């Protein structure tokens, strides 16, 4: 992607601390709408039982991931809890180029990278409703031991501090309400004048010509 070139689709980033419910919100958004595409990150982390390759993540080796960073295949990448995660450039460019919405479930470092690299990105921060809820969600995964849980909590604390860098923040009290809020953000962003470019000017100018035409008859 040429820096500075804004593609017609909306890059919608959902970020925030682990345990904030990002994955559930993304899953529900994708279930409800067929006009949103999920950005399938590359990762070195092993798949969880319910996860499918090329659907939830592109599961790759460390060697393959390193090559991807060297060849510029990833638009941003970060180390999260000892594993590598990155956003593939090819899918992002194809999706946004076709005018579609790309939903990215990424950590705060990744959100910063997307902000720098992808013009027009919309950054939504998902806030857990309470410390208890965050802990329950972190524990509820069931796939982490105590040390991993402590590491996740430490990075969650650092991630909470980044909320001020975002465009929107949604408190994830209840899944349905949160998904509706994210949909409302998307609907508003799709109507942003700064995003519409020549299509909007042409539409307004066609309306003006038609209106003038009625005056002269
Ligand atoms: P998990 O292993 O639980 O699926 O994800 C761990 C963290 O990595 C989550 O905060 C998730 O949002 C983040 N993540 C997933 N994909 C990417 C990516 O492509 N880039 C970055 N920077 N973070 C990602």
XYZ file of N, CA and C in Angstrom, residues 135-217:
249
model
N -11.250 -10.636 34.502
C -10.609 -11.831 35.066
C -11.357 -13.105 34.689
N -12.682 -13.031 34.766
C -13.489 -14.202 34.418
C -13.218 -14.593 32.973
N -13.179 -13.580 32.079
C -12.957 -13.891 30.672
C -11.556 -14.444 30.446
N -10.577 -13.846 31.139
C -9.193 -14.325 30.971
C -9.063 -15.771 31.456
N -9.727 -16.053 32.575
C -9.669 -17.406 33.136
C -10.501 -18.368 32.312
N -11.629 -17.832 31.808
C -12.605 -18.663 31.102
C -12.069 -19.332 29.860
N -11.010 -18.799 29.290
C -10.425 -19.402 28.111
C -10.019 -20.855 28.375
N -9.553 -21.094 29.598
C -9.259 -22.466 30.001
C -7.992 -23.049 29.417
N -7.383 -22.337 28.473
C -6.225 -22.920 27.796
C -4.910 -22.340 28.325
N -4.989 -21.548 29.407
C -3.777 -20.913 29.898
C -3.432 -21.340 31.331
N -2.146 -21.483 31.617
C -1.740 -21.792 32.984
C -1.587 -20.476 33.764
N -1.214 -20.586 35.063
C -1.147 -19.418 35.931
C -0.183 -18.350 35.449
N 1.009 -18.797 35.006
C 2.012 -17.826 34.556
C 1.522 -17.077 33.317
N 0.903 -17.818 32.400
C 0.372 -17.198 31.184
C -0.706 -16.184 31.552
N -1.531 -16.559 32.506
C -2.612 -15.671 32.952
C -2.033 -14.382 33.534
N -0.982 -14.513 34.345
C -0.353 -13.325 34.948
C 0.238 -12.423 33.864
N 0.859 -13.056 32.837
C 1.456 -12.287 31.744
C 0.366 -11.516 30.975
N -0.742 -12.201 30.727
C -1.860 -11.565 30.031
C -2.406 -10.383 30.833
N -2.452 -10.542 32.166
C -2.966 -9.460 33.000
C -2.032 -8.258 32.975
N -0.720 -8.535 32.987
C 0.241 -7.421 32.956
C 0.082 -6.628 31.656
N -0.035 -7.342 30.522
C -0.164 -6.582 29.283
C -1.535 -5.920 29.175
N -2.553 -6.533 29.796
C -3.880 -5.898 29.792
C -3.816 -4.550 30.510
N -3.058 -4.486 31.610
C -2.934 -3.228 32.359
C -2.290 -2.149 31.497
N -1.238 -2.537 30.745
C -0.566 -1.572 29.861
C -1.516 -1.153 28.738
N -2.292 -2.099 28.218
C -3.186 -1.789 27.103
C -4.300 -0.826 27.516
N -4.761 -0.952 28.766
C -5.832 -0.055 29.235
C -5.414 1.414 29.132
N -4.112 1.657 29.290
C -3.625 3.042 29.260
C -3.719 3.675 27.883
N -3.922 2.848 26.832
C -3.895 3.370 25.460
C -5.250 3.887 24.988
N -6.264 3.813 25.849
C -7.626 4.127 25.399
C -7.740 5.516 24.744
N -6.956 6.461 25.243
C -7.013 7.832 24.715
C -6.543 7.981 23.275
N -5.867 6.976 22.748
C -5.362 7.052 21.370
C -6.423 6.635 20.349
N -7.564 6.168 20.835
C -8.563 5.579 19.941
C -9.625 6.582 19.502
N -10.368 6.225 18.431
C -11.442 7.107 17.945
C -12.725 6.908 18.737
N -12.984 5.674 19.109
C -14.210 5.320 19.827
C -13.870 4.335 20.937
N -14.697 4.336 21.991
C -14.555 3.319 23.039
C -15.944 2.789 23.371
N -16.056 1.498 23.463
C -17.337 0.873 23.798
C -17.118 0.004 25.034
N -17.967 0.191 26.051
C -17.885 -0.665 27.233
C -18.687 -1.937 26.933
N -18.001 -3.051 26.992
C -18.622 -4.314 26.600
C -19.397 -4.945 27.762
N -20.543 -4.322 28.079
C -21.381 -4.833 29.179
C -22.116 -6.085 28.737
N -22.601 -6.023 27.483
C -23.502 -7.086 27.026
C -23.309 -7.220 25.517
N -23.172 -8.447 25.043
C -22.747 -8.675 23.658
C -23.626 -7.965 22.627
N -24.951 -8.128 22.743
C -25.838 -7.557 21.732
C -25.682 -6.033 21.659
N -25.659 -5.381 22.828
C -25.545 -3.918 22.859
C -24.197 -3.472 22.303
N -23.163 -4.235 22.592
C -21.827 -3.871 22.095
C -21.769 -3.991 20.579
N -22.329 -5.074 20.057
C -22.313 -5.280 18.602
C -23.112 -4.161 17.927
N -24.267 -3.798 18.504
C -25.071 -2.702 17.940
C -24.267 -1.396 17.939
N -23.522 -1.152 19.009
C -22.726 0.076 19.084
C -21.645 0.088 18.002
N -20.998 -1.038 17.788
C -19.941 -1.088 16.758
C -20.571 -0.919 15.367
N -21.749 -1.497 15.167
C -22.437 -1.331 13.882
C -22.790 0.144 13.653
N -23.218 0.826 14.723
C -23.568 2.248 14.602
C -22.330 3.072 14.227
N -21.197 2.726 14.810
C -19.942 3.424 14.478
C -19.634 3.227 13.002
N -19.784 1.992 12.539
C -19.493 1.691 11.135
C -20.437 2.457 10.206
N -21.725 2.479 10.542
C -22.694 3.186 9.695
C -22.351 4.672 9.621
N -21.958 5.248 10.751
C -21.594 6.671 10.761
C -20.343 6.902 9.919
N -19.351 6.044 10.096
C -18.087 6.214 9.369
C -18.288 6.089 7.860
N -19.178 5.193 7.442
C -19.428 5.024 6.006
C -20.024 6.284 5.399
N -20.667 7.106 6.247
C -21.280 8.336 5.766
C -20.390 9.564 5.965
N -19.201 9.366 6.499
C -18.311 10.510 6.747
C -17.955 11.172 5.407
N -18.128 12.479 5.340
C -17.867 13.202 4.092
C -16.419 13.003 3.653
N -15.499 13.015 4.604
C -14.080 12.870 4.269
C -13.775 11.521 3.627
N -14.644 10.549 3.813
C -14.418 9.205 3.289
C -15.012 9.023 1.904
N -15.933 9.923 1.503
C -16.744 9.668 0.317
C -16.098 10.152 -0.976
N -15.237 11.175 -0.903
C -14.494 11.626 -2.084
C -15.379 12.072 -3.229
N -14.954 11.758 -4.469
C -15.604 12.298 -5.667
C -17.035 11.788 -5.843
N -17.292 10.567 -5.378
C -18.644 9.981 -5.548
C -19.699 10.909 -4.937
N -19.397 11.465 -3.754
C -20.352 12.323 -3.061
C -20.498 13.655 -3.791
N -19.357 14.214 -4.243
C -19.398 15.491 -4.958
C -20.196 15.355 -6.245
N -19.982 14.215 -6.949
C -20.705 13.980 -8.198
C -22.203 13.851 -7.955
N -22.541 13.162 -6.863
C -23.962 12.994 -6.529
C -24.604 14.361 -6.231
N -23.898 15.176 -5.443
C -24.428 16.492 -5.086
C -24.543 17.367 -6.329
N -23.537 17.248 -7.207
C -23.551 18.097 -8.393
C -24.648 17.651 -9.365
N -24.912 16.320 -9.447
C -26.003 15.830 -10.297
C -27.349 16.335 -9.764
N -27.490 16.337 -8.428
C -28.729 16.840 -7.820
C -28.909 18.324 -8.127
N -27.793 19.072 -8.032
C -27.845 20.513 -8.281
C -28.252 20.779 -9.732
N -27.683 20.006 -10.682
C -28.029 20.205 -12.096
C -29.500 19.917 -12.325
N -29.969 18.819 -11.715
C -31.378 18.454 -11.897
C -32.286 19.550 -11.346
N -31.887 20.109 -10.219
C -32.678 21.162 -9.578
C -32.706 22.426 -10.440
N -31.521 22.785 -10.961
C -31.426 23.961 -11.838
C -32.298 23.754 -13.069
N -32.262 22.529 -13.589
C -33.064 22.185 -14.777
C -34.538 22.473 -14.540
N -35.033 22.182 -13.355
C -36.464 22.401 -13.101
C -36.777 23.896 -13.019
N -35.792 24.704 -12.676
C -36.031 26.145 -12.572
C -36.185 26.804 -13.937
N -35.454 26.273 -14.924
C -35.453 26.924 -16.223
C -36.673 26.565 -17.062
N -37.373 25.425 -16.712
C -38.585 25.096 -17.531
C -39.777 25.958 -17.121
